[in-house]
Short mmCIF file of C-alpha atoms in Angstrom, two decimals:
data_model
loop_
_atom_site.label_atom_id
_atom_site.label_comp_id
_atom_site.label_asym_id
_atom_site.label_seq_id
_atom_site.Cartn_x
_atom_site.Cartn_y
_atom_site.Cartn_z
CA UNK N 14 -13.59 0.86 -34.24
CA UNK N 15 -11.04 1.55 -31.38
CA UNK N 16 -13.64 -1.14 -29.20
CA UNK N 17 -13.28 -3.67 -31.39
CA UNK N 18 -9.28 -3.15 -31.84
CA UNK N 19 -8.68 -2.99 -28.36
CA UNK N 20 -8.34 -6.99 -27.91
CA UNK N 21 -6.05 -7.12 -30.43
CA UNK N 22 -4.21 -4.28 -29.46
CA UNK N 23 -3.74 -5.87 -25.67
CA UNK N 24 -2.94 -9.33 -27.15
CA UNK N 25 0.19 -8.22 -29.35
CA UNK N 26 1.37 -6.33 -26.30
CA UNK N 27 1.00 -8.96 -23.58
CA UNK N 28 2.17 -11.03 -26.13
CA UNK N 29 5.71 -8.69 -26.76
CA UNK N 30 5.89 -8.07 -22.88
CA UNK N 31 5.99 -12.02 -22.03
CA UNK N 32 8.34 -12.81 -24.76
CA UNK N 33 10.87 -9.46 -24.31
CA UNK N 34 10.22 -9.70 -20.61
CA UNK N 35 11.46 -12.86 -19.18
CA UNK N 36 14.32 -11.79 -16.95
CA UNK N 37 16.02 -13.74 -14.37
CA UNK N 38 18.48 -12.46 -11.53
CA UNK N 39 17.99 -9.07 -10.67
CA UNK N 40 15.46 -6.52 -11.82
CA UNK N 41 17.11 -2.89 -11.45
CA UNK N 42 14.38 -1.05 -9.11
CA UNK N 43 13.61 2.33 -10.94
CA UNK N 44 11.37 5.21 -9.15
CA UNK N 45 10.60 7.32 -12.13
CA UNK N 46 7.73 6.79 -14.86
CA UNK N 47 6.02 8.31 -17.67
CA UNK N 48 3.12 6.60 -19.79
CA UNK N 49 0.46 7.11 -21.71
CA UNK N 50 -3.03 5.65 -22.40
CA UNK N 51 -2.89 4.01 -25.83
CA UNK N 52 -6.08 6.30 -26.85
CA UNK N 53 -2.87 8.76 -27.09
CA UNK N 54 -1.92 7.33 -30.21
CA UNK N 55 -4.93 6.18 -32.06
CA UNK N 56 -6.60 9.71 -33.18
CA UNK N 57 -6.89 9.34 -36.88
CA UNK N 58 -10.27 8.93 -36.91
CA UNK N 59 -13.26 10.82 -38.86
CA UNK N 60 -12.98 14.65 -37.58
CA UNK N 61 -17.03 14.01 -35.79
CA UNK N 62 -15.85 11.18 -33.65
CA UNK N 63 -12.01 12.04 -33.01
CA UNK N 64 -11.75 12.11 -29.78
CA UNK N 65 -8.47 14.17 -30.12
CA UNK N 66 -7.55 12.13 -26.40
CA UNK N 67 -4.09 12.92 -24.98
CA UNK N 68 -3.11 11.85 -21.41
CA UNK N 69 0.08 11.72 -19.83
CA UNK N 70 1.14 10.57 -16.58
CA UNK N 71 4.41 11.26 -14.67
CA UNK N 72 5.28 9.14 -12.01
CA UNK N 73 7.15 8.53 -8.77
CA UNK N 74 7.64 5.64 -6.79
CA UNK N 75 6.87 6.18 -3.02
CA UNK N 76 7.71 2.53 -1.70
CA UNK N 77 7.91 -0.88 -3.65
CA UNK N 78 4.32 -1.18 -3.85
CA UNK N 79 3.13 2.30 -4.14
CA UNK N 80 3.15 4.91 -6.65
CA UNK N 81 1.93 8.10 -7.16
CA UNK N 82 1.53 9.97 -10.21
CA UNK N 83 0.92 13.53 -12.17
CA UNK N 84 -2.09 13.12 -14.82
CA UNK N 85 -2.24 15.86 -17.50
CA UNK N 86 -5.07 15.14 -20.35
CA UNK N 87 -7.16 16.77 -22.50
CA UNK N 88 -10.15 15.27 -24.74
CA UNK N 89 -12.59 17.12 -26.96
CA UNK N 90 -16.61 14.80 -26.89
CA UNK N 91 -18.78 14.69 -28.90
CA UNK N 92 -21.21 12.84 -26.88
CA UNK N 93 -21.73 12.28 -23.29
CA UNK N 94 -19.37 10.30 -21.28
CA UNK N 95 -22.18 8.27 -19.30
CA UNK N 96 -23.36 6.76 -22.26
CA UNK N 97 -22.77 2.94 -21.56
CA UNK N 98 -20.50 1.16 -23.95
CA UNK N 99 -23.23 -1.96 -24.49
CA UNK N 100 -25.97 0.31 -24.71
CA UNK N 101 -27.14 0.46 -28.77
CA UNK N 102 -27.18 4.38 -28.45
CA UNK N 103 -23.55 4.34 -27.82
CA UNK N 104 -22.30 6.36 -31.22
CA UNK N 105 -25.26 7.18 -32.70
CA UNK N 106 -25.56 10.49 -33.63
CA UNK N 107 -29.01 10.94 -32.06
CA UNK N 108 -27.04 11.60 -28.65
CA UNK N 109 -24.49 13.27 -30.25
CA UNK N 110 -24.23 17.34 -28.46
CA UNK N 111 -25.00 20.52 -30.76
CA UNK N 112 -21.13 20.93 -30.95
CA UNK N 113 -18.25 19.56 -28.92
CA UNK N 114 -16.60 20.32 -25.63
CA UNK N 115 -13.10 20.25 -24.58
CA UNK N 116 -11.90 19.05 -21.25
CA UNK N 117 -8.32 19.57 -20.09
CA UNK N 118 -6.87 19.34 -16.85
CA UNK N 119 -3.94 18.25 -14.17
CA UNK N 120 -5.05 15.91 -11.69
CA UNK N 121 -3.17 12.86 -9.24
CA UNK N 122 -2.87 9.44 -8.97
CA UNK N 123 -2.51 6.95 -6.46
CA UNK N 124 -1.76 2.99 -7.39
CA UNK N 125 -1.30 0.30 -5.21
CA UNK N 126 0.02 -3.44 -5.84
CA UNK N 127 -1.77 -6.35 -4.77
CA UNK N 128 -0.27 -9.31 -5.72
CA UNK N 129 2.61 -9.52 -7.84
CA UNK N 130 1.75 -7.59 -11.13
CA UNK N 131 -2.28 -7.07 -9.98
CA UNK N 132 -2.79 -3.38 -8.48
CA UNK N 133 -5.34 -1.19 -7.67
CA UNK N 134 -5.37 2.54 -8.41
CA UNK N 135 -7.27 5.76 -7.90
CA UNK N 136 -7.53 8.83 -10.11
CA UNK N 137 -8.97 12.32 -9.09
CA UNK N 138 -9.07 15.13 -11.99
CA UNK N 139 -10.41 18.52 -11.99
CA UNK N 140 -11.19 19.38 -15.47
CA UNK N 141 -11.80 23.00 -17.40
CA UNK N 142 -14.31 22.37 -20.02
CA UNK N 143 -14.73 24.75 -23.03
CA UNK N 144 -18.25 24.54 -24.73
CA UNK N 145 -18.03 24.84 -28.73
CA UNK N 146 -21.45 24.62 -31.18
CA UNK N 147 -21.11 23.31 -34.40
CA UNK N 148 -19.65 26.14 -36.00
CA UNK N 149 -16.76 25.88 -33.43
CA UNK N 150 -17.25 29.19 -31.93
CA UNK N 151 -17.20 29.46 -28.09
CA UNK N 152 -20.39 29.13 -26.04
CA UNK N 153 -19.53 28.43 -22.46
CA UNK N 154 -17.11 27.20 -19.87
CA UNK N 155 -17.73 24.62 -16.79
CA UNK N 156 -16.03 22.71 -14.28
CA UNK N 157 -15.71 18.89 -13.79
CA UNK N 158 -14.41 16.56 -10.83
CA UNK N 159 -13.38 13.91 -12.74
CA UNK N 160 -12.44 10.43 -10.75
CA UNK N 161 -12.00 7.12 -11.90
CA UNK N 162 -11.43 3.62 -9.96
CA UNK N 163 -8.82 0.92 -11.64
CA UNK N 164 -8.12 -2.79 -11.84
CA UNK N 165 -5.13 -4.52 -13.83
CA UNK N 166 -2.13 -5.86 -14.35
CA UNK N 167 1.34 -4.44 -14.35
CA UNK N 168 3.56 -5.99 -16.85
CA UNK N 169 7.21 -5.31 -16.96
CA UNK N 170 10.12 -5.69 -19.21
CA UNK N 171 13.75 -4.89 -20.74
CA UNK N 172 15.02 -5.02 -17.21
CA UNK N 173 12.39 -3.09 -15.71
CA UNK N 174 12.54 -0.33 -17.85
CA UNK N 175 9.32 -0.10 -20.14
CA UNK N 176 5.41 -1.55 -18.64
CA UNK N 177 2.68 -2.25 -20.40
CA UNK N 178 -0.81 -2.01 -17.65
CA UNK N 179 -4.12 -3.63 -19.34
CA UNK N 180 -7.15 -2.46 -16.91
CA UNK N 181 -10.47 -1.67 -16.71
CA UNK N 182 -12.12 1.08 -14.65
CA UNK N 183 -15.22 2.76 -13.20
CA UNK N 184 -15.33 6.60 -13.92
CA UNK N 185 -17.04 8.92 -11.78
CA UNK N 186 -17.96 12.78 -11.82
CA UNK N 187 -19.67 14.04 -9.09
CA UNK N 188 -19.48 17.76 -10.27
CA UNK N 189 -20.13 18.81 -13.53
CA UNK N 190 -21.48 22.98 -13.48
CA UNK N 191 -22.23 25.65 -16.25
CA UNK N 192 -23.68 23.53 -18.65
CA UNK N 193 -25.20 25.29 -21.54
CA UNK N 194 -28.70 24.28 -22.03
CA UNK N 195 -28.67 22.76 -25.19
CA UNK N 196 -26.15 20.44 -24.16
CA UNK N 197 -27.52 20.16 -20.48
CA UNK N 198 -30.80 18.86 -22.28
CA UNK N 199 -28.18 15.62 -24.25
CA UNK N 200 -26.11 14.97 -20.68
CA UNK N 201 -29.50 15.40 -18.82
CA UNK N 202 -30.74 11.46 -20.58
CA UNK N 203 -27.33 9.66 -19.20
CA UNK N 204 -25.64 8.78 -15.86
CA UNK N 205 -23.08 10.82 -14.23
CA UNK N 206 -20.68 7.61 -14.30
CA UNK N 207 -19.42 5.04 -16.70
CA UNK N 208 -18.70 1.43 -16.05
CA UNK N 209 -16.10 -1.04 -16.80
CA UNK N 210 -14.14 0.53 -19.63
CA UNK N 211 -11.45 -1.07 -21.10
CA UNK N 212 -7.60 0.54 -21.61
CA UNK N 213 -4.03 0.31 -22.20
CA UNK N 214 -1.63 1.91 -20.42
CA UNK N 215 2.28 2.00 -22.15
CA UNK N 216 5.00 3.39 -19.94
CA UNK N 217 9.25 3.32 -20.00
CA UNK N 218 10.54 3.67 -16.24
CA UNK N 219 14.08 5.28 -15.19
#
């Protein structure tokens, strides 16, 4: 559902910034940031696939082209994360876990413009995961180095002071420990990395 939104979620947005964001003479230059990942607003789905996703990043910037950032985010799965999003098994509830697992943590980010709007940026998160089974009792607890690797577009408007970032990025978790075995045996069939996902970033600068 969210996949198949997502387009038309970017479109009215791009669509708002290039209308409410045509500014001429001076842009005010603002150091401060906080955004979010639109996946912060959409969890009203079914309770089995609800991703319950909330990120928030707060961030400084460093030099005109550079910005760093505080990540905090938490997100409860229900399947693995490697699972690729073209792949037909993507959802089904055959690869579903015995239960759920909660990953939180506070992690940094590093992005970098290009070319006018078009940046690059680097995320590194250490996450505290919390195995559950399907009766929501506690089973386990593990560790994850979470990174991920973006492209996209940084879209500003209203004088600078709210940005709207369409990107895709490459996620990548070279440490994942203390898996219980029952879910070992689910993440044990997919890839410790996903590819090209698509997001929405919203953000209001001062």
């Amino acid at each position: 559902m969210l996949l198949k939104s997502f387009p038309i979620i970017v479109a009215g947005f791009l669509s708002a910034g290039i209308l409410l964001g045509q500014q001429k003479g001076n842009v005010p230059y603002r150091k401060f940031s906080v955004s979010t990942t639109f996946l912060s607003l959409t969890n009203f789905e079914s309770k089995e696939t609800n991703l319950q996703h909330y990120e928030f990043h707060f961030g400084y910037k460093i030099a005109p082209k550079d910005r760093i950032e505080l990540k905090v985010a938490t997100w409860k799965l229900f399947e693995p994360l490697g699972i690729p999003l073209w792949d037909e098994k993507f959802r089904k509830e055959s690869e579903w876990y015995p239960g759920r697992v909660r990953e939180s943590g506070v992690g940094a980010t590093y992005q970098r413009l290009l070319w006018k709007g078009l940046f690059a940026q680097i995320e590194v998160l250490p996450l505290r995961k919390t195995y559950f089974d399907k009766d929501d009792k506690k089973v386990g607890n593990g560790f994850k180095l979470y990174t991920s690797y973006h492209v996209g577009y940084h879209f500003k408007f209203f004088k600078n002071r709210f940005f709207i970032e369409p990107q895709v990025h490459c996620n990548y978790w070279p440490i994942d420990t203390n898996i219980p075995p029952e879910f070992e045996e689910v993440e044990n069939r997919w890839n410790n990395y996903f590819l090209f996902e698509p997001n929405l970033y919203l953000g209001v600068k001062f």
